[in-house]
């Protein structure tokens, strides 16, 4: 094909010799910006993951002194939550892989607003500086990632750290918002001729729905955070009971953002899993339209279920029933996704390469996390389970195993396309199995701790909880070992001399990024493909 | 059995008996002053235990209902997870490239796609119906025998008995270094909440500073304590005993150090206890403090 | 995604030259993010240490970045062949989406307001459940607010006047319409300034009513300032003859933004000033 020939020519010519500063600090190239995002995600995951290891070490035995005191502990758990969400999962899935592959999949040479794209990244980097200041300044920000007032108001958290954490959300929020505008404009306006919405790859659908969620949810968070900053610094009373303010309002505003946020983290993962499952089953995705519109429905319903995070807060009985039922309804489109993945594999000719292992791990563990989600959606049960370790287990099953597994699936699936070097298959599998064992050992016992009544965000606990906490901490050590294996995989990837074909997965990988060379040249689709 | 074996077995048996005695009787011995009207609660301790796999034994009808619904929903979801696991296993073994070299090209099956929408909907209906029943049950705090106003503070609980004028006291965790035999580290408090058995008790929950969480897992009660706001919950404790709970909403430095200890006793003992408590607990008028709040840093040291 | 496609290239039947605008590397995004960081740090330092130097530097940087960035955009737009139809369409998407997100930003402030307007008991146990709260005298909606409503509605018509003139290639009326719109925007801001300086309730530690009132109207006012600046830029561009009946998206974006600001005001006027007025009003 001519597009391939043209891109090969470009690849042969190499990049047009940009300086380091021009290429990495002033970038207007979606692939370079995607790489910057993935680097950010790597740093965020390392810092946030290290914090989680500190937490698990503290909790390994009762009455530990690894963390100095409760304030330090609270700062660590807060930063762990914020970092993992805003500086790991989101930049990896949306900014990183979204930037790299959405334009390529729709046959566009770049994003709609390349400069804006770059600014989205730098806002995120600025936010990272702020969130680290929030962790390290004074006794840190200790209100949890949900930042509920009054604990983080000027009276109970007087230091600057909390302000830095709040502004870090502004910076990350602006980053996401600009990114969302960019993705929507790109996907709606820059699809190759002939690529109708209903021919568009599912990862692009996933990013499109995610971007709409960001567009509409982030500003509400911005409003809530602004009010909190005003309360702290400028004498207002939005959430101050002494002035007539309502702390519960913050919970509403936060979760109106926060619930779409969980779909923001998981929908791009859904997209990646669809591609990986289809590729390694050598079959087109089963029920493509159902898959696409299931994500649209999840995104839509995701906006009207927020108060299920507040079942034991100030919320009326009838609201509980509404929010419970609305929440449970999300199980139906999610079921469509899971069963369609299985149907895609059914009848396939499956090769269990590393990305496929991550994808299958994702599907199974996400179903477990989804099942406990159905349990937690019951307002009556939430009165027992709210905020205890059963909840922690639930959301780590959907995030630490859901989103993170999808990130690794995408990494192994696309690293050859991004770097031009293939990962070592054996070590990829070692990484998968050690991580699989590690995270399950870490998070499955948390179900038992929660049932037994252990609350979250505790640096020390009653001795009876020691057993399962010990097992969980062992699991986290295994995850650390697994991460070291991943570092080794990275070393191998970047020291590899192997040349890769355009489509190194062969039959089954049918999206447009497989029509260009590996590594993808700096500019792809300067000649836009016309789709049949 | 060898002589040595017999000795070891006897020693183990003796140790086991001692352990049981210390565990169950320790609290009673420690506070065996005959005038303690709350002593009946020491006979049964409902606390978390090692390697616990399930909810605590239900101490209230509400927790019994929660336990039932939990099992009901969890079994349904276990079947769903099991079903997915079976499908995945079939996929892994039947559709490996080696076993099935030629992939099918099927991408649609309308009946299948309708089925996996309809069946989950039916499952949800089966979950929602009993669940809504439980929500109404939990919300029904009418006609209580008595009301306790619970106020969260950094970092202690305050209990005010609305039906006993003047009875309003605070409850601090026993610091780790002052734990006596029979007390449970991180759960035992200086002045437990004493409640009558078999009566409907309404909790009016609020906070004096930041958010706290009033969480009693063995009784199925949990509500945020929100400053400027009051939430209500209720319980009926089935049998005399000691029940525990903890703060379950992050509240700062000592979030993990404000447990709730409840001593449930027969009604007569409860009434006797209120008289004792009124006489001993409330020599004050404004600040109802048995144990005054320690300075922040001192408390931090004492509890860590 | 149909079953007949086996490789990625199967679905491609040919190529066409790309019609988009691929921009050159630019330093403004990095400086823009730095400016935001300096500004936010400045706000924190100002609040905690009453140190305003950093905030000032941040503000200068913000303005500088906006100036140079948009200068680049305007230059590119005026370079033949860079902004083709599809790129112009992309800019429309971008502005429309940005305004949608702004709507959601105001939703949070209206949510805050309605939380107390509809459920005054949410002010907490220490307050009587009435809205506006006891002791608050609100601003008379039929004094300055009504005047300001008229001013903004009128400005909505004058910007349409300018737009129609532009479509007909009538530069004189375009400039005139824009100029009057700007003056009306400034008049509105003067009205708000007078209202704020004469408000019957204090902002600082004034409780929930002033908080809700000032954040909603204050952020609206900030948006009026931004919209007016946008219109002023368009005014000079119009005078320089940079808009043609066929291509004038900069003007359109400013007009969209102005209408958005206008609509937000109508909600503010009805919900906060009128429906939320106290029995006796001031001003």
XYZ file of C-alpha atoms in Angstrom, chain A residues 58 62-65 67-71 74 77 142-144 146 148-151 156 241 246-248 251 281-290 309 311-315 317-318 320-321 324-325 328-329 331-332 335-336 338-340 342-343 345-352 360 363-364 367-368 370-371 374-375 378-388 390 448-465 467-468 471 507, chain B residues 47-56 62-63 65-67 69-70 73-74 77-78 80-85 87-88 90-98 100-109 112-113 116-118 120-121 124 127-128 131-132 134-136 138-139 154 176 184-187 208-211 215-224 226-229 231 233-234 246-259 296 300 303-304:
220
model
C 3.564 -0.438 58.369
C 0.267 -4.486 64.511
C 1.841 -1.715 66.537
C 4.481 -0.914 63.895
C 6.565 2.214 63.901
C 5.530 5.468 59.783
C 6.276 8.154 62.351
C 2.734 9.068 63.332
C -0.843 9.354 62.173
C -0.261 12.623 60.341
C -2.492 10.206 56.461
C -2.359 7.443 52.009
C -3.772 14.247 55.568
C -7.400 14.309 54.516
C -7.406 11.291 52.232
C -11.381 12.414 48.862
C -13.475 15.819 52.764
C -13.838 18.992 54.786
C -13.755 19.967 57.602
C -10.610 17.861 58.113
C -7.640 21.265 61.134
C -20.824 24.420 59.659
C -22.650 22.024 54.568
C -19.765 19.515 54.584
C -22.052 17.009 52.866
C -19.205 15.008 49.222
C -7.982 -14.680 19.313
C -7.481 -13.815 15.627
C -11.119 -12.831 15.515
C -12.903 -9.520 15.113
C -14.482 -8.186 18.289
C -17.795 -9.882 18.998
C -20.773 -7.518 19.028
C -18.851 -4.387 18.083
C -21.838 -2.043 18.284
C -22.938 -3.492 21.588
C -20.413 6.726 47.849
C -24.849 5.768 51.751
C -23.825 6.296 55.371
C -23.607 10.061 55.040
C -26.546 12.475 55.130
C -28.782 11.034 52.438
C -33.909 6.701 52.365
C -35.528 7.258 48.983
C -30.522 5.499 48.763
C -32.970 3.340 46.845
C -28.666 1.749 44.596
C -30.863 0.807 41.649
C -26.803 -1.797 39.876
C -28.009 -0.999 36.356
C -23.810 -4.073 35.873
C -25.806 -4.716 32.681
C -21.898 -7.587 31.616
C -22.229 -6.923 27.882
C -17.385 -9.101 29.731
C -19.537 -11.566 27.829
C -18.597 -10.015 24.500
C -15.526 -14.059 26.147
C -17.560 -14.451 22.962
C -12.343 -15.507 22.444
C -14.926 -18.257 21.885
C -14.141 -20.017 18.643
C -10.896 -18.115 18.371
C -7.437 -19.469 17.813
C -5.894 -18.017 20.922
C -2.213 -17.363 21.380
C -1.302 -16.744 24.991
C -7.458 -12.440 30.444
C -11.305 -9.913 32.551
C -11.389 -12.418 35.384
C -15.357 -9.648 37.188
C -14.413 -10.357 40.805
C -17.390 -6.069 39.721
C -19.078 -8.763 41.796
C -22.654 -5.293 43.123
C -22.470 -6.235 46.801
C -26.628 -2.421 48.103
C -27.230 0.510 50.414
C -28.337 -1.856 53.173
C -25.093 -3.796 53.012
C -23.041 -0.654 52.671
C -24.056 0.248 56.204
C -21.797 -2.634 57.234
C -19.192 -2.483 54.490
C -18.741 1.224 53.823
C -15.149 2.390 54.220
C -13.882 -0.907 55.504
C -13.994 -4.952 51.811
C -11.813 -10.896 55.040
C -10.419 -7.935 56.962
C -13.356 -5.873 55.794
C -15.900 -8.491 56.739
C -14.282 -8.671 60.170
C -14.738 -4.912 60.449
C -11.317 -3.361 59.885
C -11.705 0.293 58.884
C -9.623 1.882 56.171
C -6.887 4.470 56.665
C -5.633 2.946 59.938
C -1.892 2.867 60.645
C -2.449 0.482 63.563
C -5.186 -2.032 64.249
C -6.523 -4.513 66.774
C -4.244 -7.542 67.042
C -6.923 -9.881 65.715
C -6.513 -8.321 62.262
C -3.013 -12.463 60.282
C -4.591 -11.299 57.054
C -0.545 -12.122 54.231
C -3.485 -11.792 11.437
C -14.621 -8.847 69.134
C -12.735 -9.585 65.918
C -10.736 -12.796 66.065
C -7.648 -14.095 64.305
C -8.033 -15.159 60.672
C -11.663 -14.120 60.707
C -13.382 -14.923 57.411
C -16.815 -13.495 57.852
C -18.883 -10.873 59.630
C -18.824 -10.917 63.413
C -30.170 -5.584 61.862
C -26.825 -7.284 61.587
C -30.530 -9.191 58.245
C -27.351 -7.709 56.777
C -25.630 -11.057 57.228
C -28.574 -10.380 52.507
C -24.800 -10.456 52.242
C -26.002 -11.456 47.182
C -22.570 -12.970 47.554
C -22.284 -13.137 42.580
C -20.212 -16.232 43.325
C -21.745 -15.311 38.267
C -17.993 -15.305 38.896
C -17.941 -19.080 38.747
C -19.837 -19.027 35.473
C -17.330 -16.585 33.980
C -14.478 -18.695 35.325
C -16.336 -19.947 30.358
C -12.761 -18.688 30.569
C -13.349 -23.568 28.351
C -11.930 -20.816 26.176
C -8.425 -21.468 27.427
C -8.550 -25.191 26.782
C -10.773 -25.488 23.719
C -9.717 -22.459 21.745
C -5.963 -22.470 22.119
C -4.205 -21.944 18.827
C -2.818 -25.475 19.039
C -8.204 -24.758 17.292
C -5.900 -23.470 14.538
C -8.660 -21.942 12.415
C -10.574 -19.126 14.106
C -14.278 -18.743 13.487
C -15.513 -15.467 12.021
C -18.701 -15.178 14.057
C -19.206 -11.638 15.299
C -22.912 -11.587 16.063
C -25.559 -13.698 17.665
C -27.002 -14.489 22.810
C -26.679 -10.729 23.015
C -26.817 -11.489 28.343
C -28.825 -8.319 28.764
C -32.024 -9.915 30.031
C -28.436 -9.888 34.351
C -31.520 -7.661 34.589
C -30.585 -7.478 39.543
C -31.110 -8.567 44.383
C -32.964 -5.275 44.501
C -32.208 -5.036 49.382
C -34.850 -2.310 49.373
C -33.333 -3.849 54.223
C -32.926 -0.152 53.448
C -36.349 0.608 54.898
C -32.384 0.188 58.618
C -34.087 3.571 58.309
C -10.715 14.569 67.875
C -1.298 0.736 74.212
C -8.154 -5.541 73.867
C -5.474 -3.313 72.446
C -6.928 -0.622 70.145
C -10.521 -1.576 71.016
C -17.958 18.511 67.244
C -15.091 19.045 64.820
C -14.280 16.984 61.711
C -16.062 14.032 60.142
C -19.159 2.104 63.002
C -20.356 -0.940 64.946
C -19.766 -3.967 62.720
C -21.244 -6.548 65.060
C -24.465 -4.555 65.328
C -24.734 -3.532 61.660
C -24.629 0.181 62.469
C -22.622 2.737 60.557
C -23.155 6.444 60.050
C -20.897 9.425 59.503
C -20.980 15.231 60.587
C -20.522 18.595 62.294
C -23.636 20.740 62.076
C -25.695 17.738 61.080
C -27.791 11.381 61.490
C -29.400 4.943 63.429
C -30.670 2.339 65.830
C -14.238 1.933 65.502
C -14.121 5.318 63.865
C -14.526 4.746 60.152
C -14.048 8.138 58.552
C -10.612 9.692 58.466
C -10.415 12.301 61.202
C -6.752 13.178 61.527
C -3.794 12.147 63.624
C -5.489 9.557 65.830
C -8.126 8.279 63.446
C -7.196 4.735 64.443
C -7.369 5.472 68.146
C -11.006 6.215 68.913
C -12.691 2.867 69.236
C -2.338 16.541 70.883
C -0.063 10.902 69.994
C -1.421 5.942 71.706
C 1.497 4.887 69.583
